[in-house]
């Protein structure tokens, strides 16, 4: 009997045990909400034919570009070529756009675009321009938000890795730029081990013309050789100041992952730029030789030009008291974010266990009372306790960057614990947290770094994607996640893939941009030197071995479409003017064997493709953008003869 | 004529001044690719609207390009309307029923001639197509409707009087109604509607 019971128990022990184990595993509450639930689909669904509520501008990271998305749908609306060539439309290949990518190191076809920043008026995004920095070869670009085209790029001298950039002051008086890698200033050939003696950083202030948006490097502040990481300007009461994070205050020059992580506190540099302006006006600057490019695209000439500048004004902190202070800040801070009121300065200490929040008013008081720990190269270091407003305790691991919702809450991305943490300004208590997939870098709330956040959505930009989408081999896209922050609890709404690796984004209500959107370039205003404004003016001119084709494109033909008399060794310039004045009727142009990219010409615009034929023959060209019912008929031929042949230069269209 | 009639005629005549600042007629084209529509307007003295675009589209079907210079009417029409206004002012000044009659008849004739001319141009442009046109649809003509809407391949053409045209029509209607009212009034007074009337002004002397 006992044996029978025992055998029954044994017989059932296996399945029951298995069930218990399965129950334990599945019954355990999942620590993470990995999928969107509830009405998430309808919250992000923008019906066909309707517009998104917000524009979002994401940096393309190592793609060098900017992408434009609509929110809440996440739909990709445009890739704006900025720091990398874009064969798709000829950016960086045409003589019109090549000057934009000129630097003191020559033509550079690629860069790493990092932080988009919208122009602001009275501390609120105004939808006029978007600035973005390139990190590798230090530059700042300006995009015109009427046309969504890059119209200006200025190089930053005395800088290595333009990372803390291009954050704007309250009325876009300045765009800032600071060097991530300190370098010898001016550059010279020195042993790397002499880092401490020979290396310096610079904080650059680029003046922006309030009407045209035109940039000009106003001055640089020479600072100790740390790594300057991110920045934000003050607003409201702190208007007139700009804040930069600095890590590697250890001044390590090798194995930074260890050697630059030793000190408990690094710094936030607080710059009183109005004071700097005073010193500048008093002539307390040093004029240093420096070679840097300033490239401007003329939207009427449809052409960029470069100029080389050779001097920069440098201010030295020890000669300019009251211009700059250091705020001790825990553990290699990354983001420095000023809340909408302008009072709180939040730092993201990558390796810190707290989120320190500095108080602007306490900082002013500490300066007044001279509560300094020490002074470094003429820069007073304020006492941590004297400037601290509070600390968010154990928020998560690896805090990076904070944005605000305008309702009294802050949201900090945490790379290591892969989450967004919501906390309350003033009480510093954590009120909510939501996981991200995976390892969020930056986050964005439309207007979330301004005085007036539109706190409805938060966009998380993640560094690791893994299993979030159908796999595509070893290389995966980066992923963004849209989080609803309109309620008390954050809610995951949507995942969408992004281009390159977004390092930051900006967003604003769509109508701030749509009201100024340009549909076509007015043909009558086209001042391109090789433009032709009607088919009658189309022609071909030879100047030595240069041949200029003044070509028109209109539905559905090129004029001229047959050209003879070109010789091997000629340099042929196809200056194509799109005569259309109708929205969304671009024409493309490409020719067989061309060693450059195609061009896409917008209505009313002129672009040039340069072609150097190498072999005799007849070469077809065609329109590459499906423009009309007779797009496939939009083509032509160029006859290329051997050098010295006596084929006369002839051209025409419609001549049998 | 009664004062109210005289005043109405004055308003009708003066309102014709708007024809110099408002379009007479509007032709609007809609297609799947043009949800916002493509339009042109006909004025007393000019054509306006997206003519270049319309010409670019019309070249597929071989329609002649529409250019303002090709319409001598645009030089003539302002003078005709000025004449009509002048005549109308004479009606008000001399206060004569028969003169009003002439004004209404002249006005009516101008409208009729204008519409016939408009139809003739529409017919001409719609039928007289380049035989080498890329798109040829057998039996298809592209004459826009004189008034109303009509499908022409992928486009729907809407042709309607614009503000100026409506004002002109309104002015004509006022003239016609006033003339009729005056005639009825005259009949009630046992007088002839179109009595030239100069003699009646001579006082009858009783010997």
JSON list of N, CA and C in Angstrom, two decimals, chain A residues 552-616:
[
{"chain": "A", "resi": 552, "resn": "UNK", "atom": "N", "xyz": [17.81, 73.19, -70.32]},
{"chain": "A", "resi": 552, "resn": "UNK", "atom": "CA", "xyz": [16.54, 73.33, -69.60]},
{"chain": "A", "resi": 552, "resn": "UNK", "atom": "C", "xyz": [15.90, 71.96, -69.47]},
{"chain": "A", "resi": 553, "resn": "UNK", "atom": "N", "xyz": [15.16, 71.80, -68.39]},
{"chain": "A", "resi": 553, "resn": "UNK", "atom": "CA", "xyz": [14.38, 70.58, -68.17]},
{"chain": "A", "resi": 553, "resn": "UNK", "atom": "C", "xyz": [12.96, 71.01, -67.85]},
{"chain": "A", "resi": 554, "resn": "UNK", "atom": "N", "xyz": [12.04, 70.49, -68.61]},
{"chain": "A", "resi": 554, "resn": "UNK", "atom": "CA", "xyz": [10.62, 70.76, -68.34]},
{"chain": "A", "resi": 554, "resn": "UNK", "atom": "C", "xyz": [9.88, 69.55, -68.89]},
{"chain": "A", "resi": 555, "resn": "UNK", "atom": "N", "xyz": [8.75, 69.23, -68.29]},
{"chain": "A", "resi": 555, "resn": "UNK", "atom": "CA", "xyz": [8.03, 68.04, -68.73]},
{"chain": "A", "resi": 555, "resn": "UNK", "atom": "C", "xyz": [7.75, 68.07, -70.22]},
{"chain": "A", "resi": 556, "resn": "UNK", "atom": "N", "xyz": [8.24, 67.13, -71.04]},
{"chain": "A", "resi": 556, "resn": "UNK", "atom": "CA", "xyz": [9.09, 66.02, -70.62]},
{"chain": "A", "resi": 556, "resn": "UNK", "atom": "C", "xyz": [10.28, 65.98, -71.57]},
{"chain": "A", "resi": 557, "resn": "UNK", "atom": "N", "xyz": [11.07, 67.04, -71.61]},
{"chain": "A", "resi": 557, "resn": "UNK", "atom": "CA", "xyz": [12.24, 66.99, -72.45]},
{"chain": "A", "resi": 557, "resn": "UNK", "atom": "C", "xyz": [13.37, 67.86, -71.91]},
{"chain": "A", "resi": 558, "resn": "UNK", "atom": "N", "xyz": [14.59, 67.52, -72.32]},
{"chain": "A", "resi": 558, "resn": "UNK", "atom": "CA", "xyz": [15.73, 68.38, -72.09]},
{"chain": "A", "resi": 558, "resn": "UNK", "atom": "C", "xyz": [15.96, 69.18, -73.37]},
{"chain": "A", "resi": 559, "resn": "UNK", "atom": "N", "xyz": [16.45, 70.38, -73.23]},
{"chain": "A", "resi": 559, "resn": "UNK", "atom": "CA", "xyz": [16.84, 71.15, -74.40]},
{"chain": "A", "resi": 559, "resn": "UNK", "atom": "C", "xyz": [18.21, 71.75, -74.12]},
{"chain": "A", "resi": 560, "resn": "UNK", "atom": "N", "xyz": [19.25, 71.48, -74.90]},
{"chain": "A", "resi": 560, "resn": "UNK", "atom": "CA", "xyz": [19.25, 70.59, -76.05]},
{"chain": "A", "resi": 560, "resn": "UNK", "atom": "C", "xyz": [19.26, 69.12, -75.61]},
{"chain": "A", "resi": 561, "resn": "UNK", "atom": "N", "xyz": [18.79, 68.25, -76.50]},
{"chain": "A", "resi": 561, "resn": "UNK", "atom": "CA", "xyz": [18.84, 66.83, -76.14]},
{"chain": "A", "resi": 561, "resn": "UNK", "atom": "C", "xyz": [19.80, 66.04, -77.02]},
{"chain": "A", "resi": 562, "resn": "UNK", "atom": "N", "xyz": [20.31, 66.66, -78.10]},
{"chain": "A", "resi": 562, "resn": "UNK", "atom": "CA", "xyz": [21.36, 66.01, -78.88]},
{"chain": "A", "resi": 562, "resn": "UNK", "atom": "C", "xyz": [22.52, 66.99, -79.03]},
{"chain": "A", "resi": 563, "resn": "UNK", "atom": "N", "xyz": [23.70, 66.55, -78.61]},
{"chain": "A", "resi": 563, "resn": "UNK", "atom": "CA", "xyz": [24.87, 67.42, -78.69]},
{"chain": "A", "resi": 563, "resn": "UNK", "atom": "C", "xyz": [25.97, 66.66, -79.42]},
{"chain": "A", "resi": 564, "resn": "UNK", "atom": "N", "xyz": [26.55, 67.29, -80.42]},
{"chain": "A", "resi": 564, "resn": "UNK", "atom": "CA", "xyz": [27.70, 66.68, -81.11]},
{"chain": "A", "resi": 564, "resn": "UNK", "atom": "C", "xyz": [28.87, 67.65, -81.07]},
{"chain": "A", "resi": 565, "resn": "UNK", "atom": "N", "xyz": [30.07, 67.13, -81.27]},
{"chain": "A", "resi": 565, "resn": "UNK", "atom": "CA", "xyz": [31.23, 68.00, -81.30]},
{"chain": "A", "resi": 565, "resn": "UNK", "atom": "C", "xyz": [31.98, 68.02, -79.99]},
{"chain": "A", "resi": 566, "resn": "UNK", "atom": "N", "xyz": [31.63, 67.13, -79.07]},
{"chain": "A", "resi": 566, "resn": "UNK", "atom": "CA", "xyz": [32.38, 67.01, -77.82]},
{"chain": "A", "resi": 566, "resn": "UNK", "atom": "C", "xyz": [33.57, 66.10, -78.11]},
{"chain": "A", "resi": 567, "resn": "UNK", "atom": "N", "xyz": [34.72, 66.40, -77.49]},
{"chain": "A", "resi": 567, "resn": "UNK", "atom": "CA", "xyz": [35.91, 65.61, -77.74]},
{"chain": "A", "resi": 567, "resn": "UNK", "atom": "C", "xyz": [36.44, 65.00, -76.44]},
{"chain": "A", "resi": 568, "resn": "UNK", "atom": "N", "xyz": [37.10, 63.86, -76.59]},
{"chain": "A", "resi": 568, "resn": "UNK", "atom": "CA", "xyz": [37.78, 63.26, -75.45]},
{"chain": "A", "resi": 568, "resn": "UNK", "atom": "C", "xyz": [38.73, 64.31, -74.87]},
{"chain": "A", "resi": 569, "resn": "UNK", "atom": "N", "xyz": [38.74, 64.46, -73.56]},
{"chain": "A", "resi": 569, "resn": "UNK", "atom": "CA", "xyz": [39.59, 65.48, -72.94]},
{"chain": "A", "resi": 569, "resn": "UNK", "atom": "C", "xyz": [38.83, 66.76, -72.62]},
{"chain": "A", "resi": 570, "resn": "UNK", "atom": "N", "xyz": [37.62, 66.87, -73.14]},
{"chain": "A", "resi": 570, "resn": "UNK", "atom": "CA", "xyz": [36.80, 68.02, -72.77]},
{"chain": "A", "resi": 570, "resn": "UNK", "atom": "C", "xyz": [36.27, 67.85, -71.36]},
{"chain": "A", "resi": 571, "resn": "UNK", "atom": "N", "xyz": [35.98, 69.00, -70.76]},
{"chain": "A", "resi": 571, "resn": "UNK", "atom": "CA", "xyz": [35.28, 68.98, -69.47]},
{"chain": "A", "resi": 571, "resn": "UNK", "atom": "C", "xyz": [33.91, 69.58, -69.74]},
{"chain": "A", "resi": 572, "resn": "UNK", "atom": "N", "xyz": [32.88, 68.75, -69.62]},
{"chain": "A", "resi": 572, "resn": "UNK", "atom": "CA", "xyz": [31.54, 69.19, -70.00]},
{"chain": "A", "resi": 572, "resn": "UNK", "atom": "C", "xyz": [30.74, 69.53, -68.74]},
{"chain": "A", "resi": 573, "resn": "UNK", "atom": "N", "xyz": [30.22, 70.75, -68.71]},
{"chain": "A", "resi": 573, "resn": "UNK", "atom": "CA", "xyz": [29.39, 71.20, -67.58]},
{"chain": "A", "resi": 573, "resn": "UNK", "atom": "C", "xyz": [27.94, 71.21, -68.04]},
{"chain": "A", "resi": 574, "resn": "UNK", "atom": "N", "xyz": [27.13, 70.31, -67.50]},
{"chain": "A", "resi": 574, "resn": "UNK", "atom": "CA", "xyz": [25.69, 70.35, -67.78]},
{"chain": "A", "resi": 574, "resn": "UNK", "atom": "C", "xyz": [25.04, 71.22, -66.70]},
{"chain": "A", "resi": 575, "resn": "UNK", "atom": "N", "xyz": [24.71, 72.47, -67.06]},
{"chain": "A", "resi": 575, "resn": "UNK", "atom": "CA", "xyz": [24.03, 73.35, -66.12]},
{"chain": "A", "resi": 575, "resn": "UNK", "atom": "C", "xyz": [22.54, 73.19, -66.36]},
{"chain": "A", "resi": 576, "resn": "UNK", "atom": "N", "xyz": [21.88, 72.40, -65.54]},
{"chain": "A", "resi": 576, "resn": "UNK", "atom": "CA", "xyz": [20.48, 72.07, -65.80]},
{"chain": "A", "resi": 576, "resn": "UNK", "atom": "C", "xyz": [19.57, 72.97, -64.96]},
{"chain": "A", "resi": 577, "resn": "UNK", "atom": "N", "xyz": [18.71, 73.70, -65.65]},
{"chain": "A", "resi": 577, "resn": "UNK", "atom": "CA", "xyz": [17.69, 74.51, -64.96]},
{"chain": "A", "resi": 577, "resn": "UNK", "atom": "C", "xyz": [16.35, 73.83, -65.11]},
{"chain": "A", "resi": 578, "resn": "UNK", "atom": "N", "xyz": [15.70, 73.61, -63.98]},
{"chain": "A", "resi": 578, "resn": "UNK", "atom": "CA", "xyz": [14.35, 73.05, -64.00]},
{"chain": "A", "resi": 578, "resn": "UNK", "atom": "C", "xyz": [13.37, 74.22, -64.15]},
{"chain": "A", "resi": 579, "resn": "UNK", "atom": "N", "xyz": [12.71, 74.29, -65.31]},
{"chain": "A", "resi": 579, "resn": "UNK", "atom": "CA", "xyz": [11.82, 75.42, -65.59]},
{"chain": "A", "resi": 579, "resn": "UNK", "atom": "C", "xyz": [10.47, 75.30, -64.90]},
{"chain": "A", "resi": 580, "resn": "UNK", "atom": "N", "xyz": [10.19, 74.16, -64.30]},
{"chain": "A", "resi": 580, "resn": "UNK", "atom": "CA", "xyz": [8.88, 73.98, -63.68]},
{"chain": "A", "resi": 580, "resn": "UNK", "atom": "C", "xyz": [8.68, 74.98, -62.55]},
{"chain": "A", "resi": 581, "resn": "UNK", "atom": "N", "xyz": [7.42, 75.36, -62.35]},
{"chain": "A", "resi": 581, "resn": "UNK", "atom": "CA", "xyz": [7.08, 76.18, -61.18]},
{"chain": "A", "resi": 581, "resn": "UNK", "atom": "C", "xyz": [5.93, 75.51, -60.44]},
{"chain": "A", "resi": 582, "resn": "UNK", "atom": "N", "xyz": [5.98, 74.20, -60.46]},
{"chain": "A", "resi": 582, "resn": "UNK", "atom": "CA", "xyz": [4.90, 73.39, -59.91]},
{"chain": "A", "resi": 582, "resn": "UNK", "atom": "C", "xyz": [5.50, 72.56, -58.79]},
{"chain": "A", "resi": 583, "resn": "UNK", "atom": "N", "xyz": [4.83, 72.54, -57.65]},
{"chain": "A", "resi": 583, "resn": "UNK", "atom": "CA", "xyz": [5.36, 71.84, -56.47]},
{"chain": "A", "resi": 583, "resn": "UNK", "atom": "C", "xyz": [5.57, 70.36, -56.75]},
{"chain": "A", "resi": 584, "resn": "UNK", "atom": "N", "xyz": [6.73, 69.87, -56.31]},
{"chain": "A", "resi": 584, "resn": "UNK", "atom": "CA", "xyz": [7.05, 68.44, -56.39]},
{"chain": "A", "resi": 584, "resn": "UNK", "atom": "C", "xyz": [7.18, 67.94, -57.83]},
{"chain": "A", "resi": 585, "resn": "UNK", "atom": "N", "xyz": [7.73, 68.75, -58.71]},
{"chain": "A", "resi": 585, "resn": "UNK", "atom": "CA", "xyz": [8.09, 68.27, -60.04]},
{"chain": "A", "resi": 585, "resn": "UNK", "atom": "C", "xyz": [9.60, 68.49, -60.21]},
{"chain": "A", "resi": 586, "resn": "UNK", "atom": "N", "xyz": [10.44, 67.67, -59.52]},
{"chain": "A", "resi": 586, "resn": "UNK", "atom": "CA", "xyz": [11.88, 67.76, -59.77]},
{"chain": "A", "resi": 586, "resn": "UNK", "atom": "C", "xyz": [12.21, 67.03, -61.07]},
{"chain": "A", "resi": 587, "resn": "UNK", "atom": "N", "xyz": [13.34, 67.39, -61.68]},
{"chain": "A", "resi": 587, "resn": "UNK", "atom": "CA", "xyz": [13.89, 66.59, -62.77]},
{"chain": "A", "resi": 587, "resn": "UNK", "atom": "C", "xyz": [15.29, 66.15, -62.35]},
{"chain": "A", "resi": 588, "resn": "UNK", "atom": "N", "xyz": [15.67, 64.96, -62.76]},
{"chain": "A", "resi": 588, "resn": "UNK", "atom": "CA", "xyz": [17.00, 64.45, -62.47]},
{"chain": "A", "resi": 588, "resn": "UNK", "atom": "C", "xyz": [17.83, 64.44, -63.73]},
{"chain": "A", "resi": 589, "resn": "UNK", "atom": "N", "xyz": [19.14, 64.28, -63.57]},
{"chain": "A", "resi": 589, "resn": "UNK", "atom": "CA", "xyz": [20.01, 64.23, -64.74]},
{"chain": "A", "resi": 589, "resn": "UNK", "atom": "C", "xyz": [21.19, 63.32, -64.44]},
{"chain": "A", "resi": 590, "resn": "UNK", "atom": "N", "xyz": [21.43, 62.36, -65.33]},
{"chain": "A", "resi": 590, "resn": "UNK", "atom": "CA", "xyz": [22.60, 61.49, -65.20]},
{"chain": "A", "resi": 590, "resn": "UNK", "atom": "C", "xyz": [23.05, 61.10, -66.60]},
{"chain": "A", "resi": 591, "resn": "UNK", "atom": "N", "xyz": [24.36, 60.89, -66.78]},
{"chain": "A", "resi": 591, "resn": "UNK", "atom": "CA", "xyz": [24.89, 60.51, -68.08]},
{"chain": "A", "resi": 591, "resn": "UNK", "atom": "C", "xyz": [25.80, 59.31, -67.92]},
{"chain": "A", "resi": 592, "resn": "UNK", "atom": "N", "xyz": [25.73, 58.41, -68.90]},
{"chain": "A", "resi": 592, "resn": "UNK", "atom": "CA", "xyz": [26.49, 57.16, -68.86]},
{"chain": "A", "resi": 592, "resn": "UNK", "atom": "C", "xyz": [27.98, 57.42, -68.63]},
{"chain": "A", "resi": 593, "resn": "UNK", "atom": "N", "xyz": [28.56, 56.69, -67.71]},
{"chain": "A", "resi": 593, "resn": "UNK", "atom": "CA", "xyz": [30.00, 56.77, -67.49]},
{"chain": "A", "resi": 593, "resn": "UNK", "atom": "C", "xyz": [30.44, 57.93, -66.63]},
{"chain": "A", "resi": 594, "resn": "UNK", "atom": "N", "xyz": [29.48, 58.69, -66.14]},
{"chain": "A", "resi": 594, "resn": "UNK", "atom": "CA", "xyz": [29.84, 59.84, -65.31]},
{"chain": "A", "resi": 594, "resn": "UNK", "atom": "C", "xyz": [30.49, 59.37, -64.02]},
{"chain": "A", "resi": 595, "resn": "UNK", "atom": "N", "xyz": [31.61, 60.00, -63.65]},
{"chain": "A", "resi": 595, "resn": "UNK", "atom": "CA", "xyz": [32.32, 59.59, -62.44]},
{"chain": "A", "resi": 595, "resn": "UNK", "atom": "C", "xyz": [31.86, 60.35, -61.21]},
{"chain": "A", "resi": 596, "resn": "UNK", "atom": "N", "xyz": [30.73, 61.01, -61.34]},
{"chain": "A", "resi": 596, "resn": "UNK", "atom": "CA", "xyz": [30.21, 61.74, -60.19]},
{"chain": "A", "resi": 596, "resn": "UNK", "atom": "C", "xyz": [28.80, 61.25, -59.92]},
{"chain": "A", "resi": 597, "resn": "UNK", "atom": "N", "xyz": [28.03, 61.99, -59.13]},
{"chain": "A", "resi": 597, "resn": "UNK", "atom": "CA", "xyz": [26.68, 61.55, -58.79]},
{"chain": "A", "resi": 597, "resn": "UNK", "atom": "C", "xyz": [25.68, 62.12, -59.77]},
{"chain": "A", "resi": 598, "resn": "UNK", "atom": "N", "xyz": [24.44, 61.68, -59.65]},
{"chain": "A", "resi": 598, "resn": "UNK", "atom": "CA", "xyz": [23.39, 62.33, -60.43]},
{"chain": "A", "resi": 598, "resn": "UNK", "atom": "C", "xyz": [23.08, 63.69, -59.79]},
{"chain": "A", "resi": 599, "resn": "UNK", "atom": "N", "xyz": [22.29, 64.49, -60.47]},
{"chain": "A", "resi": 599, "resn": "UNK", "atom": "CA", "xyz": [21.76, 65.69, -59.82]},
{"chain": "A", "resi": 599, "resn": "UNK", "atom": "C", "xyz": [20.24, 65.62, -59.85]},
{"chain": "A", "resi": 600, "resn": "UNK", "atom": "N", "xyz": [19.64, 66.10, -58.78]},
{"chain": "A", "resi": 600, "resn": "UNK", "atom": "CA", "xyz": [18.19, 66.27, -58.72]},
{"chain": "A", "resi": 600, "resn": "UNK", "atom": "C", "xyz": [17.95, 67.76, -58.64]},
{"chain": "A", "resi": 601, "resn": "UNK", "atom": "N", "xyz": [17.21, 68.28, -59.61]},
{"chain": "A", "resi": 601, "resn": "UNK", "atom": "CA", "xyz": [17.03, 69.73, -59.70]},
{"chain": "A", "resi": 601, "resn": "UNK", "atom": "C", "xyz": [15.59, 70.07, -59.34]},
{"chain": "A", "resi": 602, "resn": "UNK", "atom": "N", "xyz": [15.44, 70.90, -58.34]},
{"chain": "A", "resi": 602, "resn": "UNK", "atom": "CA", "xyz": [14.09, 71.27, -57.88]},
{"chain": "A", "resi": 602, "resn": "UNK", "atom": "C", "xyz": [13.52, 72.37, -58.80]},
{"chain": "A", "resi": 603, "resn": "UNK", "atom": "N", "xyz": [12.18, 72.52, -58.83]},
{"chain": "A", "resi": 603, "resn": "UNK", "atom": "CA", "xyz": [11.58, 73.54, -59.69]},
{"chain": "A", "resi": 603, "resn": "UNK", "atom": "C", "xyz": [12.18, 74.93, -59.46]},
{"chain": "A", "resi": 604, "resn": "UNK", "atom": "N", "xyz": [12.63, 75.55, -60.55]},
{"chain": "A", "resi": 604, "resn": "UNK", "atom": "CA", "xyz": [13.20, 76.89, -60.46]},
{"chain": "A", "resi": 604, "resn": "UNK", "atom": "C", "xyz": [14.67, 76.92, -60.12]},
{"chain": "A", "resi": 605, "resn": "UNK", "atom": "N", "xyz": [15.28, 75.74, -59.93]},
{"chain": "A", "resi": 605, "resn": "UNK", "atom": "CA", "xyz": [16.67, 75.66, -59.48]},
{"chain": "A", "resi": 605, "resn": "UNK", "atom": "C", "xyz": [17.60, 75.31, -60.65]},
{"chain": "A", "resi": 606, "resn": "UNK", "atom": "N", "xyz": [18.89, 75.67, -60.49]},
{"chain": "A", "resi": 606, "resn": "UNK", "atom": "CA", "xyz": [19.91, 75.27, -61.46]},
{"chain": "A", "resi": 606, "resn": "UNK", "atom": "C", "xyz": [20.98, 74.47, -60.73]},
{"chain": "A", "resi": 607, "resn": "UNK", "atom": "N", "xyz": [21.37, 73.32, -61.29]},
{"chain": "A", "resi": 607, "resn": "UNK", "atom": "CA", "xyz": [22.46, 72.52, -60.73]},
{"chain": "A", "resi": 607, "resn": "UNK", "atom": "C", "xyz": [23.35, 72.05, -61.87]},
{"chain": "A", "resi": 608, "resn": "UNK", "atom": "N", "xyz": [24.60, 71.75, -61.52]},
{"chain": "A", "resi": 608, "resn": "UNK", "atom": "CA", "xyz": [25.58, 71.41, -62.54]},
{"chain": "A", "resi": 608, "resn": "UNK", "atom": "C", "xyz": [26.17, 70.03, -62.33]},
{"chain": "A", "resi": 609, "resn": "UNK", "atom": "N", "xyz": [26.21, 69.25, -63.40]},
{"chain": "A", "resi": 609, "resn": "UNK", "atom": "CA", "xyz": [26.92, 67.98, -63.37]},
{"chain": "A", "resi": 609, "resn": "UNK", "atom": "C", "xyz": [28.13, 68.11, -64.27]},
{"chain": "A", "resi": 610, "resn": "UNK", "atom": "N", "xyz": [29.29, 67.77, -63.74]},
{"chain": "A", "resi": 610, "resn": "UNK", "atom": "CA", "xyz": [30.53, 67.88, -64.52]},
{"chain": "A", "resi": 610, "resn": "UNK", "atom": "C", "xyz": [30.92, 66.49, -65.01]},
{"chain": "A", "resi": 611, "resn": "UNK", "atom": "N", "xyz": [31.20, 66.42, -66.31]},
{"chain": "A", "resi": 611, "resn": "UNK", "atom": "CA", "xyz": [31.46, 65.12, -66.95]},
{"chain": "A", "resi": 611, "resn": "UNK", "atom": "C", "xyz": [32.69, 65.23, -67.82]},
{"chain": "A", "resi": 612, "resn": "UNK", "atom": "N", "xyz": [33.62, 64.27, -67.65]},
{"chain": "A", "resi": 612, "resn": "UNK", "atom": "CA", "xyz": [34.82, 64.25, -68.47]},
{"chain": "A", "resi": 612, "resn": "UNK", "atom": "C", "xyz": [34.88, 62.94, -69.25]},
{"chain": "A", "resi": 613, "resn": "UNK", "atom": "N", "xyz": [34.33, 62.96, -70.48]},
{"chain": "A", "resi": 613, "resn": "UNK", "atom": "CA", "xyz": [34.28, 61.71, -71.25]},
{"chain": "A", "resi": 613, "resn": "UNK", "atom": "C", "xyz": [35.69, 61.23, -71.60]},
{"chain": "A", "resi": 614, "resn": "UNK", "atom": "N", "xyz": [35.88, 59.93, -71.54]},
{"chain": "A", "resi": 614, "resn": "UNK", "atom": "CA", "xyz": [37.23, 59.37, -71.73]},
{"chain": "A", "resi": 614, "resn": "UNK", "atom": "C", "xyz": [37.38, 58.60, -73.03]},
{"chain": "A", "resi": 615, "resn": "UNK", "atom": "N", "xyz": [36.26, 58.18, -73.62]},
{"chain": "A", "resi": 615, "resn": "UNK", "atom": "CA", "xyz": [36.33, 57.38, -74.83]},
{"chain": "A", "resi": 615, "resn": "UNK", "atom": "C", "xyz": [35.34, 57.91, -75.87]},
{"chain": "A", "resi": 616, "resn": "UNK", "atom": "N", "xyz": [35.71, 57.86, -77.17]},
{"chain": "A", "resi": 616, "resn": "UNK", "atom": "CA", "xyz": [34.75, 58.27, -78.20]},
{"chain": "A", "resi": 616, "resn": "UNK", "atom": "C", "xyz": [33.53, 57.36, -78.16]}
]
